[in-house]
PDB file of C-alpha atoms and ligand atoms in Angstrom:
ATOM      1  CA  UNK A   1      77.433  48.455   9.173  1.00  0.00           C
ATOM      2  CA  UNK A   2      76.917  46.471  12.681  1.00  0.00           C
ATOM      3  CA  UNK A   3      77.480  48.670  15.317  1.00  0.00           C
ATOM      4  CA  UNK A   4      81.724  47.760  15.749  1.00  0.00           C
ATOM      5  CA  UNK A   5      83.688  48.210  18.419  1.00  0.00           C
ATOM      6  CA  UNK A   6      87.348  46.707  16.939  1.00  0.00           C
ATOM      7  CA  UNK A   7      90.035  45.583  19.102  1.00  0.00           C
ATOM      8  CA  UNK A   8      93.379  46.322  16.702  1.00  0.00           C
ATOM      9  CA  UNK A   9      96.863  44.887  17.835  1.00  0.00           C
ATOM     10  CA  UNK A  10      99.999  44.396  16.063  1.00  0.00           C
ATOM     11  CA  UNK A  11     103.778  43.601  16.814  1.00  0.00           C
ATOM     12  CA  UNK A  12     106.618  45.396  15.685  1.00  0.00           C
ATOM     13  CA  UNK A  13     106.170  43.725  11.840  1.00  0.00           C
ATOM     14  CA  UNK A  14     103.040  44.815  11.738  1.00  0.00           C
ATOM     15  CA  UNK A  15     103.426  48.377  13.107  1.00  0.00           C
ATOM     16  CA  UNK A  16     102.999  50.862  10.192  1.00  0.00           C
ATOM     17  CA  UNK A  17      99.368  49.116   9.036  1.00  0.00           C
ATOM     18  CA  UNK A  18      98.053  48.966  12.442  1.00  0.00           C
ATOM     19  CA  UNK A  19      98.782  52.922  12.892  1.00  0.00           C
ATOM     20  CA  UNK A  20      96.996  53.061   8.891  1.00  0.00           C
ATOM     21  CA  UNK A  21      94.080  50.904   9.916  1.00  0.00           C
ATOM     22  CA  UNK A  22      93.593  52.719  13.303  1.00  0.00           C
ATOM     23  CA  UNK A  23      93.593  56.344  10.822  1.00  0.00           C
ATOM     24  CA  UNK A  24      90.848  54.390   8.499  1.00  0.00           C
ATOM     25  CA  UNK A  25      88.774  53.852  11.696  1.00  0.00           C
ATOM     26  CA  UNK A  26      89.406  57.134  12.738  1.00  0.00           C
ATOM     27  CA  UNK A  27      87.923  58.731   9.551  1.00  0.00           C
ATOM     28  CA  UNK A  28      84.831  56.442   9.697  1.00  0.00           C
ATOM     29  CA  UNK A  29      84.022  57.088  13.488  1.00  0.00           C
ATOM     30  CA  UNK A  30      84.463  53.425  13.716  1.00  0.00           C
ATOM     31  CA  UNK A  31      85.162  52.828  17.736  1.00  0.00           C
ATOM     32  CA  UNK A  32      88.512  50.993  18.356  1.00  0.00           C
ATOM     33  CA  UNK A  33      90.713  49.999  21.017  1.00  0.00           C
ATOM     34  CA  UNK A  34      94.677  50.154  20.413  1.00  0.00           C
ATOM     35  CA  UNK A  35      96.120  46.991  22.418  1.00  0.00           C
ATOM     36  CA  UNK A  36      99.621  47.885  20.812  1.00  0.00           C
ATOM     37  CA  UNK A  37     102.194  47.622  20.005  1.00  0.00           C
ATOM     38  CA  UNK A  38     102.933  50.986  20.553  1.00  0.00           C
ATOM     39  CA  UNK A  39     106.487  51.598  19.241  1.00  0.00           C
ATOM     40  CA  UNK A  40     108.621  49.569  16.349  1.00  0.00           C
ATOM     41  CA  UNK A  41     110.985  47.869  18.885  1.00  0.00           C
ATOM     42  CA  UNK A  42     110.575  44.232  18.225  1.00  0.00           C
ATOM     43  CA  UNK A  43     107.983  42.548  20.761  1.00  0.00           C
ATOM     44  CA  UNK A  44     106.462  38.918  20.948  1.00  0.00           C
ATOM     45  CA  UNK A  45     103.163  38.923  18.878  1.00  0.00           C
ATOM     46  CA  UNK A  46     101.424  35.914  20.762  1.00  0.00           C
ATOM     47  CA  UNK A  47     101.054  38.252  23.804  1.00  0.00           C
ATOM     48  CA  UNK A  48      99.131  40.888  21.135  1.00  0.00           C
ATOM     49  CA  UNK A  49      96.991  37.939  20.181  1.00  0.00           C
ATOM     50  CA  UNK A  50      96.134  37.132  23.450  1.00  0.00           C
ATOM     51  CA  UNK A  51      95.096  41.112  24.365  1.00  0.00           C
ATOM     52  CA  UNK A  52      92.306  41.243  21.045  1.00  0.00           C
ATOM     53  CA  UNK A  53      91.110  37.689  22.172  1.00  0.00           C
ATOM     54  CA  UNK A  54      90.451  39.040  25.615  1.00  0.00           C
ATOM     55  CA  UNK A  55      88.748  42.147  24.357  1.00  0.00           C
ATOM     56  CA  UNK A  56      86.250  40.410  22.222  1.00  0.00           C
ATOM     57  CA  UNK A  57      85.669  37.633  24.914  1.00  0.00           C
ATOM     58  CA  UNK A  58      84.871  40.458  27.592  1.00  0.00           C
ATOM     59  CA  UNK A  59      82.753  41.980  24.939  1.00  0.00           C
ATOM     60  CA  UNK A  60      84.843  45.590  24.717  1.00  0.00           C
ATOM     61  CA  UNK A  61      85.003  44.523  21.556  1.00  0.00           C
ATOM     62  CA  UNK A  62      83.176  42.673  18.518  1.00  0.00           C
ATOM     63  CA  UNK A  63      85.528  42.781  16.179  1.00  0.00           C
ATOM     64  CA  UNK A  64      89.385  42.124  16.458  1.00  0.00           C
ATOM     65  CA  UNK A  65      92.118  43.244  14.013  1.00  0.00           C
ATOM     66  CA  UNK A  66      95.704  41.494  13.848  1.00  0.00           C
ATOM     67  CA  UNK A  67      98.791  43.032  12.024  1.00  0.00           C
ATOM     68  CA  UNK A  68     102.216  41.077  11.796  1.00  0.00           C
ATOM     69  CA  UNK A  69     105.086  40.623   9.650  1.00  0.00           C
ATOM     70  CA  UNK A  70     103.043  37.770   7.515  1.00  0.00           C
ATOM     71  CA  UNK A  71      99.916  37.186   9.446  1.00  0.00           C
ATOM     72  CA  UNK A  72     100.661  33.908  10.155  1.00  0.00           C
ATOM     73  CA  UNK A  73     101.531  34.162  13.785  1.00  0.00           C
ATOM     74  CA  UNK A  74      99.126  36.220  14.583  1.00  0.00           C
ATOM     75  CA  UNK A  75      96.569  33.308  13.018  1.00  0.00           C
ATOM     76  CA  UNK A  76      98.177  30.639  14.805  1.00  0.00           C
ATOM     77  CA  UNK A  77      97.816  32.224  18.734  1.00  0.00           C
ATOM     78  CA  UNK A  78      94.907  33.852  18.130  1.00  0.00           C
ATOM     79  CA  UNK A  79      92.816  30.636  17.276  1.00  0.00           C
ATOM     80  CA  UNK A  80      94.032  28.931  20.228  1.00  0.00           C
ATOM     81  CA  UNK A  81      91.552  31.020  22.275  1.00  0.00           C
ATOM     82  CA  UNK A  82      88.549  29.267  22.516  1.00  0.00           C
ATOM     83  CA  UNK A  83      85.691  31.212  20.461  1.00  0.00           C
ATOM     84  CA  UNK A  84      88.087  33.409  18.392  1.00  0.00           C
ATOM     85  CA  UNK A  85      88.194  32.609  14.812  1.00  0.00           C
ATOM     86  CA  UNK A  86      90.701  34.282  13.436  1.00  0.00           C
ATOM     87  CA  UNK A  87      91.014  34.457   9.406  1.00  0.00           C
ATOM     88  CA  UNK A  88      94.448  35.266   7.518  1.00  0.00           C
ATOM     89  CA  UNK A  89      93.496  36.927   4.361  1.00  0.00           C
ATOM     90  CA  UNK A  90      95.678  38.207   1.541  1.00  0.00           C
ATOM     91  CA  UNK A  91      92.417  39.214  -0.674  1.00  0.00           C
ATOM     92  CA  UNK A  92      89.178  40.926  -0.676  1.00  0.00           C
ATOM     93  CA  UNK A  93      86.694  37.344  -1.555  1.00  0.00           C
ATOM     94  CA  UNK A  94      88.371  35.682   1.710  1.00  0.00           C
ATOM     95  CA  UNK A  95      87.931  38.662   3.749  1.00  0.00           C
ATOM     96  CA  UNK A  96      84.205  38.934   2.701  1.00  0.00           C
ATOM     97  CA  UNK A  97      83.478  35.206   2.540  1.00  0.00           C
ATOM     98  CA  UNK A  98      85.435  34.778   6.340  1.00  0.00           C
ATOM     99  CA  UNK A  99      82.673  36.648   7.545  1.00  0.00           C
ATOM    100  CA  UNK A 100      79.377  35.318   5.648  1.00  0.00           C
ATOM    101  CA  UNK A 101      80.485  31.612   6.310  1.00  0.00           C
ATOM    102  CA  UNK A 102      83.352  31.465   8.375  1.00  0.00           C
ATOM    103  CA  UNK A 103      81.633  34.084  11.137  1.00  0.00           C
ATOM    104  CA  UNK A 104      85.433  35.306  11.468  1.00  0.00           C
ATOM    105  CA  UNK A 105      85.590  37.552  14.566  1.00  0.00           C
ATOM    106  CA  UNK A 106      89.394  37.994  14.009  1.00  0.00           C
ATOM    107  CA  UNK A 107      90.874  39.806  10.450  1.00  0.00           C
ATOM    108  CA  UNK A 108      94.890  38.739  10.512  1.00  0.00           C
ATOM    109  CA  UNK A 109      97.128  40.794   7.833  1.00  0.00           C
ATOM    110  CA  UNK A 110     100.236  40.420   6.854  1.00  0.00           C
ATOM    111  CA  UNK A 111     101.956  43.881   6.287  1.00  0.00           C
ATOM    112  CA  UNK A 112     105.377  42.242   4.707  1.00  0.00           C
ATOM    113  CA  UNK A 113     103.184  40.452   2.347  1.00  0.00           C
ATOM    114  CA  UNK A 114     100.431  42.710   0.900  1.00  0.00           C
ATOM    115  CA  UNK A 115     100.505  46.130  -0.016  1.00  0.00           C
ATOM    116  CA  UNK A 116      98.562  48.726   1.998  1.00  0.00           C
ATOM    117  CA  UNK A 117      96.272  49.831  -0.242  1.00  0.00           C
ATOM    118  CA  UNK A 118      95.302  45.937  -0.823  1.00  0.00           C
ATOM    119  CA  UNK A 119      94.974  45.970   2.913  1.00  0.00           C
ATOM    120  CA  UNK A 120      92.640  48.493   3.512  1.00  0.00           C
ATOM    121  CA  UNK A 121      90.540  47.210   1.199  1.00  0.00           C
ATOM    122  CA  UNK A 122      90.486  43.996   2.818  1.00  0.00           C
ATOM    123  CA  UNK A 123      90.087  45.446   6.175  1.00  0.00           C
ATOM    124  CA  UNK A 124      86.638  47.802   4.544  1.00  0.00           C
ATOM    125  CA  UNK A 125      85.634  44.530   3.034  1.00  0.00           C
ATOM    126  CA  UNK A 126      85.990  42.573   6.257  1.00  0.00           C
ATOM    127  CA  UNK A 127      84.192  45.288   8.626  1.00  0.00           C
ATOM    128  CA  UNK A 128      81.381  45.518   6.449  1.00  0.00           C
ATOM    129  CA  UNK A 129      80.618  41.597   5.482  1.00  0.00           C
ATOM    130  CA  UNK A 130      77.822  39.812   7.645  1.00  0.00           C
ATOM    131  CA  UNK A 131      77.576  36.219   8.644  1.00  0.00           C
ATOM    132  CA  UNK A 132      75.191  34.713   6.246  1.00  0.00           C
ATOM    133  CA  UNK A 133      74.497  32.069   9.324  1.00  0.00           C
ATOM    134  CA  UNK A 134      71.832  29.321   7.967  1.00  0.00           C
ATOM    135  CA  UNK A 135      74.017  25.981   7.248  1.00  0.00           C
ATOM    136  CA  UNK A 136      76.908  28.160   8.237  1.00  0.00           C
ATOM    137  CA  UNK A 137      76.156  28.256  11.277  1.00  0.00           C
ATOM    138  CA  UNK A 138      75.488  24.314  12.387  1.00  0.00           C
ATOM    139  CA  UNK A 139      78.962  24.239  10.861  1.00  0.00           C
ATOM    140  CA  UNK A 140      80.310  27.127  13.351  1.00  0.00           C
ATOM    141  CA  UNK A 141      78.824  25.507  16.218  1.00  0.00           C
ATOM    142  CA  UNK A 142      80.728  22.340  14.938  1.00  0.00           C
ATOM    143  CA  UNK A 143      84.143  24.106  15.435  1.00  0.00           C
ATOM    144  CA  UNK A 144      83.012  25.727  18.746  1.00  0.00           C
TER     145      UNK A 144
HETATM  146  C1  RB5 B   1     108.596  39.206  13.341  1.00  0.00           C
HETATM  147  O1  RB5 B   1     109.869  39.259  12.795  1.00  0.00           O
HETATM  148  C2  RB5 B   1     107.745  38.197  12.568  1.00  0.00           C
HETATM  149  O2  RB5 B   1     108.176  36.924  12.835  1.00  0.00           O
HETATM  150  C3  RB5 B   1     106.289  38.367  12.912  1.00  0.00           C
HETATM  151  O3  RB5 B   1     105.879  39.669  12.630  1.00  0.00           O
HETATM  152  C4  RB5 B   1     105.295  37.474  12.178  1.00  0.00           C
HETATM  153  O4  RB5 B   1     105.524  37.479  10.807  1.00  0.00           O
HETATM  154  C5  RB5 B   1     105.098  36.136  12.725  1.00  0.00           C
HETATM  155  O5  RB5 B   1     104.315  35.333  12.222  1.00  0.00           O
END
């Protein structure tokens, strides 16, 4: 594995998988920094977005994690920051395949959608997938 530094963020939906993903880093010595939420009172996830963006644009981080209730507006703000590409995934090929072509810097989860277990996996699929780069890359450099 890269050396990772993951920023992980979730709202209130999203709690209870953030707190298992950060315990999954944990046990791996993976380095991560907790942008919140912090409690389960509801919050606005586009602000949560914004925090992981900034920490992999400032380079505290490499990797960023997003939890919510489906994933999907987590997706949506976090790909409005310029040179975050942020991948929903609901299943261990996407995960893998977000990073080898996609270059995903951004794993979005859905925690009323999948089960945990299924999202842990996709979350140790994600960290440890590389960007294949090669024709993949002129079409990165496309969206960028
Ligand atoms: C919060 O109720 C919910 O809307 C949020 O977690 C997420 O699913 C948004 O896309």
């Amino acid at each position: 594995m890269e050396n990772l530094k993951v920023a992980i963020g979730s709202d209130h939906g999203g709690f209870n998988y953030k707190e298992q993903i950060i315990e999954y880093l944990k046990a791996r010595n993976i380095e991560y920094i907790d942008v919140g939420t912090y409690t389960r009172e509801s919050c606005d996830y586009p602000i949560i977005a914004k925090h992981v963006a900034e920490k992999i644009l400032s380079g505290e981080a490499n990797r960023g994690i997003l939890v919510c209730g489906t994933g999907i507006g987590m997706s949506i703000a976090a790909n409005k920051v310029r040179g975050i590409r942020a991948a929903l995934c609901g299943d261990t090929y996407s995960a893998r395949v977000s990073r080898a072509h996609n270059n995903a810097n951004v794993l979005c989860l859905g925690e009323r959608v999948i089960g945990e277990h299924l999202a842990l996996d996709i979350v140790d699929v994600w960290l440890k997938s590389s960007f294949e780069a090669g024709r993949h890359k002129r079409r990165v450099d496309m969206i960028e």
